[in-house]
CSV table of C-alpha atoms in Angstrom, one decimal:
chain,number,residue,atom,x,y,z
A,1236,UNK,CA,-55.0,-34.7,7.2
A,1237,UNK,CA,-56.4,-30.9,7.8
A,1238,UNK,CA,-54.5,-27.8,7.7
A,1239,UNK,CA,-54.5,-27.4,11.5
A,1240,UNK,CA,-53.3,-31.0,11.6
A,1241,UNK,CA,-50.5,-30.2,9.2
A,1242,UNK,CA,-49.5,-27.2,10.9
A,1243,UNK,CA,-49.8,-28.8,14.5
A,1244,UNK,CA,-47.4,-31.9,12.7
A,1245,UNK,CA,-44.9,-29.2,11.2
A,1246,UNK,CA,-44.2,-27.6,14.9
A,1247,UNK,CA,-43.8,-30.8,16.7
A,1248,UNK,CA,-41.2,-31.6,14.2
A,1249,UNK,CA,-39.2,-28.5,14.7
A,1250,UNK,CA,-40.2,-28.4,18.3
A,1251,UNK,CA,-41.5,-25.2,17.9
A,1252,UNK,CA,-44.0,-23.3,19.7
A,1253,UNK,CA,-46.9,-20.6,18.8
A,1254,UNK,CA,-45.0,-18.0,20.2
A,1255,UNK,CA,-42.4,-18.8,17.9
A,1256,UNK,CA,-44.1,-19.7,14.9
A,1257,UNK,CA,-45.9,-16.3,15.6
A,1258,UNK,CA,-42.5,-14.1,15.6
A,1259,UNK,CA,-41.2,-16.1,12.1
A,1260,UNK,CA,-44.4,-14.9,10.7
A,1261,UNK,CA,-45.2,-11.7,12.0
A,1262,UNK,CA,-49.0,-12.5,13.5
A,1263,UNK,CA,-49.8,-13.0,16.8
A,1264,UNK,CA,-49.9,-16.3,18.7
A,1265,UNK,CA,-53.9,-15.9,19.0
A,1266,UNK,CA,-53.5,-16.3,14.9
A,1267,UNK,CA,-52.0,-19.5,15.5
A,1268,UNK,CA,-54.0,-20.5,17.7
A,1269,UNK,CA,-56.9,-19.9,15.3
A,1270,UNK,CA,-55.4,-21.4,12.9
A,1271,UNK,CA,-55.0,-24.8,14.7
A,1272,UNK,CA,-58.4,-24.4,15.9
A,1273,UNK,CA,-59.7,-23.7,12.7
A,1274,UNK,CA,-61.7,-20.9,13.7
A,1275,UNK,CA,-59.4,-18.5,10.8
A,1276,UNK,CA,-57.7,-19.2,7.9
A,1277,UNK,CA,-54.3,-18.1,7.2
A,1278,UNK,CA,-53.9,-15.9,4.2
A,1279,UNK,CA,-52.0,-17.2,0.6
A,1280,UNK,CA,-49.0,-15.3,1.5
A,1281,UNK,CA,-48.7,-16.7,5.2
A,1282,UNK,CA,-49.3,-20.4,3.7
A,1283,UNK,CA,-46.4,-20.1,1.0
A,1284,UNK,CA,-44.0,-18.2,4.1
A,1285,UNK,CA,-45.3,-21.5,5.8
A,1286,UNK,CA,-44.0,-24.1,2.9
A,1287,UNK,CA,-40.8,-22.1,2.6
A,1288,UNK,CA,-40.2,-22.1,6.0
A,1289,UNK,CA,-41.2,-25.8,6.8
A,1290,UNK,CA,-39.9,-26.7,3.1
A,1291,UNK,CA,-43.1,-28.3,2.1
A,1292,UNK,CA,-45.6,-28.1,-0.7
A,1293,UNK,CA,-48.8,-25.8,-0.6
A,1294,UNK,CA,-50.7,-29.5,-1.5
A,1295,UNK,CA,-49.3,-31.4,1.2
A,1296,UNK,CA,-50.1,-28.4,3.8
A,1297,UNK,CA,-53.8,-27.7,2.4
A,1298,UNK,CA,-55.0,-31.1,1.3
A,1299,UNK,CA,-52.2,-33.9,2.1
A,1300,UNK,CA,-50.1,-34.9,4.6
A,1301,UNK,CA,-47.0,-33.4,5.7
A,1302,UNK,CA,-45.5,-36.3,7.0
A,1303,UNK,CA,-46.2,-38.2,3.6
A,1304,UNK,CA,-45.2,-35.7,0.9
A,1305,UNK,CA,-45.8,-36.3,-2.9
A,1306,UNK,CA,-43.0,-36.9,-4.3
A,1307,UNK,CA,-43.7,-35.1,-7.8
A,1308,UNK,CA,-40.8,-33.8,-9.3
A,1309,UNK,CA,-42.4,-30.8,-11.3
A,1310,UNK,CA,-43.9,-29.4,-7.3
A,1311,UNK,CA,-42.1,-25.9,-7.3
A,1312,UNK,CA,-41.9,-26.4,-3.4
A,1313,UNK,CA,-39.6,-29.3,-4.1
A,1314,UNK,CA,-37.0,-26.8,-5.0
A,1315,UNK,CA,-37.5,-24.7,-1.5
A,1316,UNK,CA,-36.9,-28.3,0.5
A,1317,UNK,CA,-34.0,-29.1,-1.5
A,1318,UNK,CA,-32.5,-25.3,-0.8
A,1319,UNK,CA,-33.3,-25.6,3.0
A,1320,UNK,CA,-31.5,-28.8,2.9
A,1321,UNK,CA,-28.7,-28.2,0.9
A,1322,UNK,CA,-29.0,-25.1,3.2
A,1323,UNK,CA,-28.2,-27.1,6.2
A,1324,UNK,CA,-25.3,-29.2,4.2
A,1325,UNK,CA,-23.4,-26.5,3.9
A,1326,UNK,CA,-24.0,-24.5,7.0
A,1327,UNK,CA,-24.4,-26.9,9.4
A,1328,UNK,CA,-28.2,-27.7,10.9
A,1329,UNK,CA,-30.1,-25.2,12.4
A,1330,UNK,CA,-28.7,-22.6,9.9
A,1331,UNK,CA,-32.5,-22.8,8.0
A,1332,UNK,CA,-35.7,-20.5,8.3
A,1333,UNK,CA,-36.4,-21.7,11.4
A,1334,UNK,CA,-33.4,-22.3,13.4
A,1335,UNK,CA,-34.2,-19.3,15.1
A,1336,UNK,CA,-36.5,-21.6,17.2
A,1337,UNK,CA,-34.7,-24.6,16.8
A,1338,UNK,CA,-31.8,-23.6,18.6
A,1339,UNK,CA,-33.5,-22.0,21.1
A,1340,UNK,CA,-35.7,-25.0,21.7
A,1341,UNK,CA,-32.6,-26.8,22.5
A,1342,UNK,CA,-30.8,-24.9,25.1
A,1343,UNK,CA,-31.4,-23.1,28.0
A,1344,UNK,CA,-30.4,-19.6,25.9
A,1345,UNK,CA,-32.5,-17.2,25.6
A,1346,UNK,CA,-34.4,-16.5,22.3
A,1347,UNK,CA,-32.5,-14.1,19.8
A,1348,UNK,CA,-34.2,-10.6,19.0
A,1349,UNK,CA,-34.7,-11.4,15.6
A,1350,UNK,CA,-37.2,-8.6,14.7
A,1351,UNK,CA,-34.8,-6.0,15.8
A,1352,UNK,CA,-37.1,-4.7,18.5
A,1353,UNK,CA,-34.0,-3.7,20.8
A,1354,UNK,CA,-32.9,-1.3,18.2
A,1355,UNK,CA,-36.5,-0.1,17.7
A,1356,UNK,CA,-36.8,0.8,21.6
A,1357,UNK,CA,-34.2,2.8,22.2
A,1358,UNK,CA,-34.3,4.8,18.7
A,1359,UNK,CA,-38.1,5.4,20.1
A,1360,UNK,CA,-36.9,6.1,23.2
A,1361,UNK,CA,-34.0,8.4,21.8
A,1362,UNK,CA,-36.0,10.3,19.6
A,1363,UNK,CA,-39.1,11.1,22.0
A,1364,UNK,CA,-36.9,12.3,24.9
A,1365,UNK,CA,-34.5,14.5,22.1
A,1366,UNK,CA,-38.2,16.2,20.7
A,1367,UNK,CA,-39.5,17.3,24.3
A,1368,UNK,CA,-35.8,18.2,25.7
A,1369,UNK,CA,-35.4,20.5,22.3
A,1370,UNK,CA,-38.9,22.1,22.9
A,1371,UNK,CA,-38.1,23.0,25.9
A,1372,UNK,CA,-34.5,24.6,25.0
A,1373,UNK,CA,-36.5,27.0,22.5
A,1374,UNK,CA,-38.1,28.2,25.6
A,1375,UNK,CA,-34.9,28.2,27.4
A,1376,UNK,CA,-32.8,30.4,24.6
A,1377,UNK,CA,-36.2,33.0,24.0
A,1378,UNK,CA,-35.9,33.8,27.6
A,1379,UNK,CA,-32.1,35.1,26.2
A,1380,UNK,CA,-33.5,37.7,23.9
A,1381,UNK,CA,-36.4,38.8,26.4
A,1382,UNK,CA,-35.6,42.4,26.9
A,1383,UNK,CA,-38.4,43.4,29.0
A,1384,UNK,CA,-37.0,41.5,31.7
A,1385,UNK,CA,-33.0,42.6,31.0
A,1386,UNK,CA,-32.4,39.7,28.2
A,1387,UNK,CA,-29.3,40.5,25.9
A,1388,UNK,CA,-29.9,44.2,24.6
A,1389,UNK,CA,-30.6,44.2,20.8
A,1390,UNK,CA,-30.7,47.3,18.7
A,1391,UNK,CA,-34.7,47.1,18.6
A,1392,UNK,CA,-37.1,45.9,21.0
A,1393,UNK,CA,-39.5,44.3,17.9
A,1394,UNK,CA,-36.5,42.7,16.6
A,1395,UNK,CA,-35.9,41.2,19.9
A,1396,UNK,CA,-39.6,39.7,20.2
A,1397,UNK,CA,-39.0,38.7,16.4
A,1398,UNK,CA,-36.1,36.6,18.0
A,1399,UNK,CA,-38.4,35.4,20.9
A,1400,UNK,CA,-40.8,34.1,18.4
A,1401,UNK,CA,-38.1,32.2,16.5
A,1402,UNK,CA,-36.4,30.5,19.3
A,1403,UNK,CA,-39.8,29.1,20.2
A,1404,UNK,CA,-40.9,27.9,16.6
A,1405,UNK,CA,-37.7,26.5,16.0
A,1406,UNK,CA,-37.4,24.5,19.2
A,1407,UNK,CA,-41.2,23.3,18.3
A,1408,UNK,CA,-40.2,22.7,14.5
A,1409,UNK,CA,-37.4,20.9,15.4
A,1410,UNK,CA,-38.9,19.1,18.4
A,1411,UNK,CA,-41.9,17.8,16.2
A,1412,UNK,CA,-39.3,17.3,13.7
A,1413,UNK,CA,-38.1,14.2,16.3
A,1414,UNK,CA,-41.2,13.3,17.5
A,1415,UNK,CA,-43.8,12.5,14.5
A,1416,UNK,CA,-41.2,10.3,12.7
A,1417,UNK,CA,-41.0,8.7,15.9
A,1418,UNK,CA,-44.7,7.7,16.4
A,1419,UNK,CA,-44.8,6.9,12.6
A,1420,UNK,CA,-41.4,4.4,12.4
A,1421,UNK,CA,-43.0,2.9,15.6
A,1422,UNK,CA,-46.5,2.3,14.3
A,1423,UNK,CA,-44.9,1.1,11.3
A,1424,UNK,CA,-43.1,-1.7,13.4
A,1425,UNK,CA,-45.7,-2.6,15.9
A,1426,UNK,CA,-47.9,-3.4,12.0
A,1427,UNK,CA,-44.8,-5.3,10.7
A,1428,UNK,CA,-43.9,-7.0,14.4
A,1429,UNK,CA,-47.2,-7.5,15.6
A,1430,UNK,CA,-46.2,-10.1,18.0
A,1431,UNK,CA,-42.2,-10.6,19.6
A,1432,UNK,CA,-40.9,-13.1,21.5
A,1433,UNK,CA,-39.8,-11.7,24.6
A,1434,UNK,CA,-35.8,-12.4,25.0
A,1435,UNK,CA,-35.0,-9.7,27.5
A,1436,UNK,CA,-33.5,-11.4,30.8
A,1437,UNK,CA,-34.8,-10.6,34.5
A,1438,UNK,CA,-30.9,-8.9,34.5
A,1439,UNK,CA,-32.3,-6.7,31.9
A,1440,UNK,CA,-35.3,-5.5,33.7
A,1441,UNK,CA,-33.0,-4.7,37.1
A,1442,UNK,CA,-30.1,-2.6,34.8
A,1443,UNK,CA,-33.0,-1.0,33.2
A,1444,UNK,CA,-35.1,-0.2,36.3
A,1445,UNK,CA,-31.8,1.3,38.1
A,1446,UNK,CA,-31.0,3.2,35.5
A,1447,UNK,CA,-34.5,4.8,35.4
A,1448,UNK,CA,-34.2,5.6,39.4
A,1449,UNK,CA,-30.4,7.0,38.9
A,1450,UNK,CA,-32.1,9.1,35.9
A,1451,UNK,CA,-34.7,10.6,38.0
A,1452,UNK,CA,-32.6,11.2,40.7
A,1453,UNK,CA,-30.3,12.9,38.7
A,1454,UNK,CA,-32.7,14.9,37.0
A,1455,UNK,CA,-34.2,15.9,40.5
A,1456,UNK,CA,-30.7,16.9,41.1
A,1457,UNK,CA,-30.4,19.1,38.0
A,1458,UNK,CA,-33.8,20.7,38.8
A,1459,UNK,CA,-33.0,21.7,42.2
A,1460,UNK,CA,-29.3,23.2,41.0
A,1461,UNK,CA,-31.6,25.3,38.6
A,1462,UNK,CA,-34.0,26.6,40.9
A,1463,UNK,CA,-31.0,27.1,43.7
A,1464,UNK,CA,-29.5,28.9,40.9
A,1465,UNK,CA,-32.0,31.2,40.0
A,1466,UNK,CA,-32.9,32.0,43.6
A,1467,UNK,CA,-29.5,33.8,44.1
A,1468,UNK,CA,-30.0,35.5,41.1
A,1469,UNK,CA,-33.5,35.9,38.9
A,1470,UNK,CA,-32.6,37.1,35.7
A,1471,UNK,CA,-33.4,35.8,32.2
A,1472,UNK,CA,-29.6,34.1,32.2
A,1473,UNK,CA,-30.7,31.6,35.3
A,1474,UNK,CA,-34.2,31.8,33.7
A,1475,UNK,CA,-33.1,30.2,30.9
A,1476,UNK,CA,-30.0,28.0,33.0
A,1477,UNK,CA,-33.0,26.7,35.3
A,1478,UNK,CA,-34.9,25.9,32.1
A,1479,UNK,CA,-32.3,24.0,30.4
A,1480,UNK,CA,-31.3,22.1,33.7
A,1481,UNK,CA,-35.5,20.8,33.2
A,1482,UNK,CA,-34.7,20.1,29.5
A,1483,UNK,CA,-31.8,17.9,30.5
A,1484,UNK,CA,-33.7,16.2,33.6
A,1485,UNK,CA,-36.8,15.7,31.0
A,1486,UNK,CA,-34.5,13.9,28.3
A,1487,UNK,CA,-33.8,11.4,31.0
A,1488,UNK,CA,-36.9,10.8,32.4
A,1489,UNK,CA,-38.2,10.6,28.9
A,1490,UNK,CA,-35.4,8.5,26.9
A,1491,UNK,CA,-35.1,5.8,30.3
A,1492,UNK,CA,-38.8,6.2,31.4
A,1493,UNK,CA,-39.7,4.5,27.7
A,1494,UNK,CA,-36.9,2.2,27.6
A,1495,UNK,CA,-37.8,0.9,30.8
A,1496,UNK,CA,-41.6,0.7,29.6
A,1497,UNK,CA,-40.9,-1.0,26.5
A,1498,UNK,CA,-39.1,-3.8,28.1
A,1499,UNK,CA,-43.0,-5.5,28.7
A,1500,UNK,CA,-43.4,-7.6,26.0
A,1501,UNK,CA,-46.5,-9.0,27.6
A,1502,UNK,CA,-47.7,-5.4,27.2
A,1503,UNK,CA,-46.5,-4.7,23.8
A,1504,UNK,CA,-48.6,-7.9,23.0
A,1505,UNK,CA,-52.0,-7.0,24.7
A,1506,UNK,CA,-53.2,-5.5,21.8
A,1507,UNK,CA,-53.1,-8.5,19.8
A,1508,UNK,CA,-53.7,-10.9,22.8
A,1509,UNK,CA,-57.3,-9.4,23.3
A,1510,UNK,CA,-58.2,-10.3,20.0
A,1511,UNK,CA,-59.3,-13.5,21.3
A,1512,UNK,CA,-60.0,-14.4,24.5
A,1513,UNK,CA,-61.6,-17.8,24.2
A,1514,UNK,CA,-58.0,-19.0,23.0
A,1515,UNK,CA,-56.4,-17.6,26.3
A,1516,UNK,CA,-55.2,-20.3,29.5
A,1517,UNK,CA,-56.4,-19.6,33.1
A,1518,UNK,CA,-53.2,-17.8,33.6
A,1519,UNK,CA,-53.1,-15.6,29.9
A,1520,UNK,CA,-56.4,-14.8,31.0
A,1521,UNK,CA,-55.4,-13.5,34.3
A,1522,UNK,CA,-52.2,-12.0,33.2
A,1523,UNK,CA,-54.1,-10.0,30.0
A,1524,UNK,CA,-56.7,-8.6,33.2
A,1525,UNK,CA,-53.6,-7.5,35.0
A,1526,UNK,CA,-52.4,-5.5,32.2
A,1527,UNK,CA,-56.0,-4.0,31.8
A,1528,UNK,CA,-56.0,-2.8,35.2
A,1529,UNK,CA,-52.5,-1.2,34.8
A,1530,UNK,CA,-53.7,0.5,31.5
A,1531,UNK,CA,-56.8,1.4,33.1
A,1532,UNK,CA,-54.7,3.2,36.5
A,1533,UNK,CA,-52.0,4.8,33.6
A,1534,UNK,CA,-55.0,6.6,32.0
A,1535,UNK,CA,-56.6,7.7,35.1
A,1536,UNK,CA,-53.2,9.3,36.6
A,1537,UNK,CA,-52.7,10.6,32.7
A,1538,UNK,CA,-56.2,12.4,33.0
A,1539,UNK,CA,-55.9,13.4,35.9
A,1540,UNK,CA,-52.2,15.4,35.3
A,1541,UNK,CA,-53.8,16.8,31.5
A,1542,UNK,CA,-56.6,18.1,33.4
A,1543,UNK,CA,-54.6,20.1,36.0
A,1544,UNK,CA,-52.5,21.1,33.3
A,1545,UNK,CA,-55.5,22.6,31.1
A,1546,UNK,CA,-56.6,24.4,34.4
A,1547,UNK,CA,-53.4,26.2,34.9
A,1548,UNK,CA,-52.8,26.8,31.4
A,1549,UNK,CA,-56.1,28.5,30.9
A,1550,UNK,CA,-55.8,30.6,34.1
A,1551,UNK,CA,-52.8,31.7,32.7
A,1552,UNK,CA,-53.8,32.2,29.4
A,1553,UNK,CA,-57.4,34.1,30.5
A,1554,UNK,CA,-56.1,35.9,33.6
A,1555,UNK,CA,-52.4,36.3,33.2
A,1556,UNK,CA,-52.8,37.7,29.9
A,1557,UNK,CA,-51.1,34.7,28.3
A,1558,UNK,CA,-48.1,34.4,30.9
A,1559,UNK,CA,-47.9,32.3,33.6
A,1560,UNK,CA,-46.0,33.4,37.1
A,1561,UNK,CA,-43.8,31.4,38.8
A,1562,UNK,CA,-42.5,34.0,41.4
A,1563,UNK,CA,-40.4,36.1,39.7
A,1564,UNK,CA,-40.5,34.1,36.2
A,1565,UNK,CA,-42.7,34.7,33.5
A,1566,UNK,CA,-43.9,31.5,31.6
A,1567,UNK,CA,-45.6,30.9,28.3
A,1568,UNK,CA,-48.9,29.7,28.8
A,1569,UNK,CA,-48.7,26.6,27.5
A,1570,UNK,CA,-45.7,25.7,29.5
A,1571,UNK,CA,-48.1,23.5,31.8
A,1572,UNK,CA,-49.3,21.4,28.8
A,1573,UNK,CA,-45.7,20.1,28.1
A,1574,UNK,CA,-45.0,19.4,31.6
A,1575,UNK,CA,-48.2,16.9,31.5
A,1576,UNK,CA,-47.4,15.5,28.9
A,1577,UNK,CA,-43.7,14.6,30.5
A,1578,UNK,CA,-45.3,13.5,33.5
A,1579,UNK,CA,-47.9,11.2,31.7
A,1580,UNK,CA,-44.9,9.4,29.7
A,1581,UNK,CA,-43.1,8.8,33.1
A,1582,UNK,CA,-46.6,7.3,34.2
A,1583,UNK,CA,-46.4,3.8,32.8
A,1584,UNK,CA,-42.7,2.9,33.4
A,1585,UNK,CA,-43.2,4.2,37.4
A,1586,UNK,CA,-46.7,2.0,37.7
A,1587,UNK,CA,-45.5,-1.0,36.1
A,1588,UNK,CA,-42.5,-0.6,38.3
A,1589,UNK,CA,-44.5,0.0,41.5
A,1590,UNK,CA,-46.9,-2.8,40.9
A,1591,UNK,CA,-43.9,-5.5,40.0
A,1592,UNK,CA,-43.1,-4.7,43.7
C-alpha cells in the first residue's frame, strides 16, 4: 500500500477528518489533502507525529500496510502502540493522541479548542485595544500641562513643554509597548496554528456580535458626553476629559471589534486555503471567493480612511503649523493618523457583520 493509502486507512479507522488531522498536526487541511493526493510529501517530523499519533511504525506507514503491521519486536514504534494502548487501559478509550477527534466524531458536541486559540483572541484583542486607548491618554494628560491654553501652572513654561513632550512619549512608549508584542505572539501562533478547527457556536457569534453593537453604542455615548462636556466649558481639563472619554470608546471598539473579527475561522484559514485551489469543492471554492471579496472591500474602505487621514494630517502639519483645530481645540498633527487607523480595525468586524446579514 502507498503512503496516501496508509494515511487515507489510518483516518477511517479513527473516523477522523482532514480538518482534524490538520489541527493535531498543525498544517493545513490543503496539506492533507496533498498528501493523500500525493502531490506533497509530508516532512520526517510530521511522519513520526503521524506513527505516534496513529501508534504505528514509520515502515508500515511508508512502505507496508497499516492494517497488516510487522510484528517485529525490536520496531521502536512498537513501544509508542503499546503506550497508546496501555494509554487507553488505564484511562478509558478515547483518552489517546487523537481522542480529540474521536470523541468529537461521536457526538453531536462541538469540537474542543485544543490549540488554545480562545485565549489567543482575546489576549490579542486585549492588548491592541490597551496600546491605542494608552496612546491616546498621553495625548489626553499633555493637554494637562499645556500652559498656553491655561493648563496646570508650573513654575516654568519650558518645563511645562518638557512635561508635554513626556506625556506624549510615554503614552507612545507604553502604547507600542502593548502593541508590538502583540503582532509578534500572534504571528507566532498563526506559524504554530496554521490551521484550527472552528469550535465556536452560532450562540457565540450572536453574544459576540451584541456585544460589539452595545460597545459602539456605548462608546458613541462616551464621545458625545465628552464633546457636550467641553462645549459648556473649553478648557485644557475637558480637553483632556473629552479625549479620555475617545480613549475609553476606542478600547471598546478595538478590544470587541477584533474579538468579534477573529471569531471567522474560515477567514483565519484563507491564507492557508489559497495555497491550493485545485484541492478546493464547488462550495470551498465559492466560500474562499467570498472571503476574497470581503478582504478586497476591507482594503478599499482601509485606503480610503488612511488617505483622508494623510490629507488632514498634512494640512495640519504644512498649514497649521503642526496643530490641527478643532474649534476651540488644538490637536497634534498626527492625531488624524491614529483615528484611521481605529477606524480601519473596526472595518473588518462591521463588513463581515453587514454582509452575514
Amino acid at each position: 500500500m502507498s503512503f496516501k493509502t496508509n494515511l487515507q486507512s489510518l483516518r477511517a479507522q479513527r473516523n477522523m477528518t482532514q480538518e482534524q488531522l490538520a489541527m493535531l498536526l498543525g498544517v493545513s487541511r490543503q496539506a492533507i489533502s496533498k498528501w493523500e493526493s500525493e502531490k506533497a510529501y509530508p516532512e520526517m517530523d510530521k511522519l513520526l507525529v503521524i506513527c505516534d499519533l496513529f501508534g504505528c511504525t514509520l515502515d508500515d506507514l511508508v512502505l507496508g500496510d497499516v492494517n497488516r503491521p510487522g510484528q517485529s519486536a525490536a520496531d521502536p514504534r512498537q513501544s509508542a502502540r503499546s503506550h497508546h494502548e496501555e494509554s487507553e487501559n488505564e484511562h478509558g478509550p478515547g483518552t489517546g493522541a487523537g481522542s480529540v477527534a474521536l470523541s468529537r466524531a461521536d457526538g453531536p458536541t462541538l469540537p474542543a479548542d485544543v490549540t488554545g486559540y480562545d485565549l489567543e483572541r482575546r489576549s490579542f484583542a486585549l492588548k491592541i485595544a490597551s496600546g491605542v486607548a494608552l496612546i491616546l491618554c498621553g495625548v489626553a494628560v499633555c493637554r494637562l500641562f499645556d500652559v498656553e491654553d491655561g493648563g496646570w501652572l508650573i513654575a516654568s513654561p519650558s518645563f511645562s513643554e518638557f512635561l508635554v513632550v513626556i506625556c506624549v512619549f510615554m503614552g507612545v512608549a507604553l502604547g507600542l509597548a502593548f502593541l508590538v508584542p502583540a503582532g509578534l505572539a500572534h504571528g507566532g501562533f498563526r506559524r504554530r496554528h496554521p490551521y484550527v478547527e472552528d469550535f465556536y457556536s452560532d450562540a457565540d457569534r450572536s453574544n459576540a456580535a451584541r456585544r460589539l453593537g452595545f460597545a459602539v453604542a456605548g462608546g458613541i455615548a462616551l464621545i458625545l458626553l465628552g464633546v457636550a462636556v467641553l462645549v459648556l466649558e473649553d478648557n485644557p481639563f475637558t480637553q483632556s476629559f473629552m479625549l479620555l472619554c475617545v480613549a475609553a470608546a476606542v478600547f471598546g471598539f478595538v478590544y470587541y471589534g477584533i474579538s468579534y473579527g477573529l471569531l471567522d475561522i474560515n477567514e483565519y484559514n484563507a491564507k492557508e486555503d489559497e495555497d491550493d485551489l485545485t484541492a478546493m469543492s464547488g462550495h470551498d471554492a465559492e466560500a474562499l471567493e467570498e472571503r476574497k471579496r470581503k478582504r478586497a472591500m476591507v482594503n478599499s474602505i482601509c485606503s480610503i480612511i488612511m488617505f483622508t487621514a494623510t490629507v488632514i494630517a498634512l494640512l495640519a502639519l504644512f498649514g497649521g503649523r503642526g496643530e490641527l483645530q478643532i474649534g476651540s481645540m488644538t490637536l497634534p498633527f498626527w492625531i488624524p493618523w491614529v483615528i484611521g487607523g481605529v477606524l480601519c480595525g473596526l472595518a473588518e468586524p462591521i463588513v463581515t457583520l453587514l454582509r452575514r446579514r
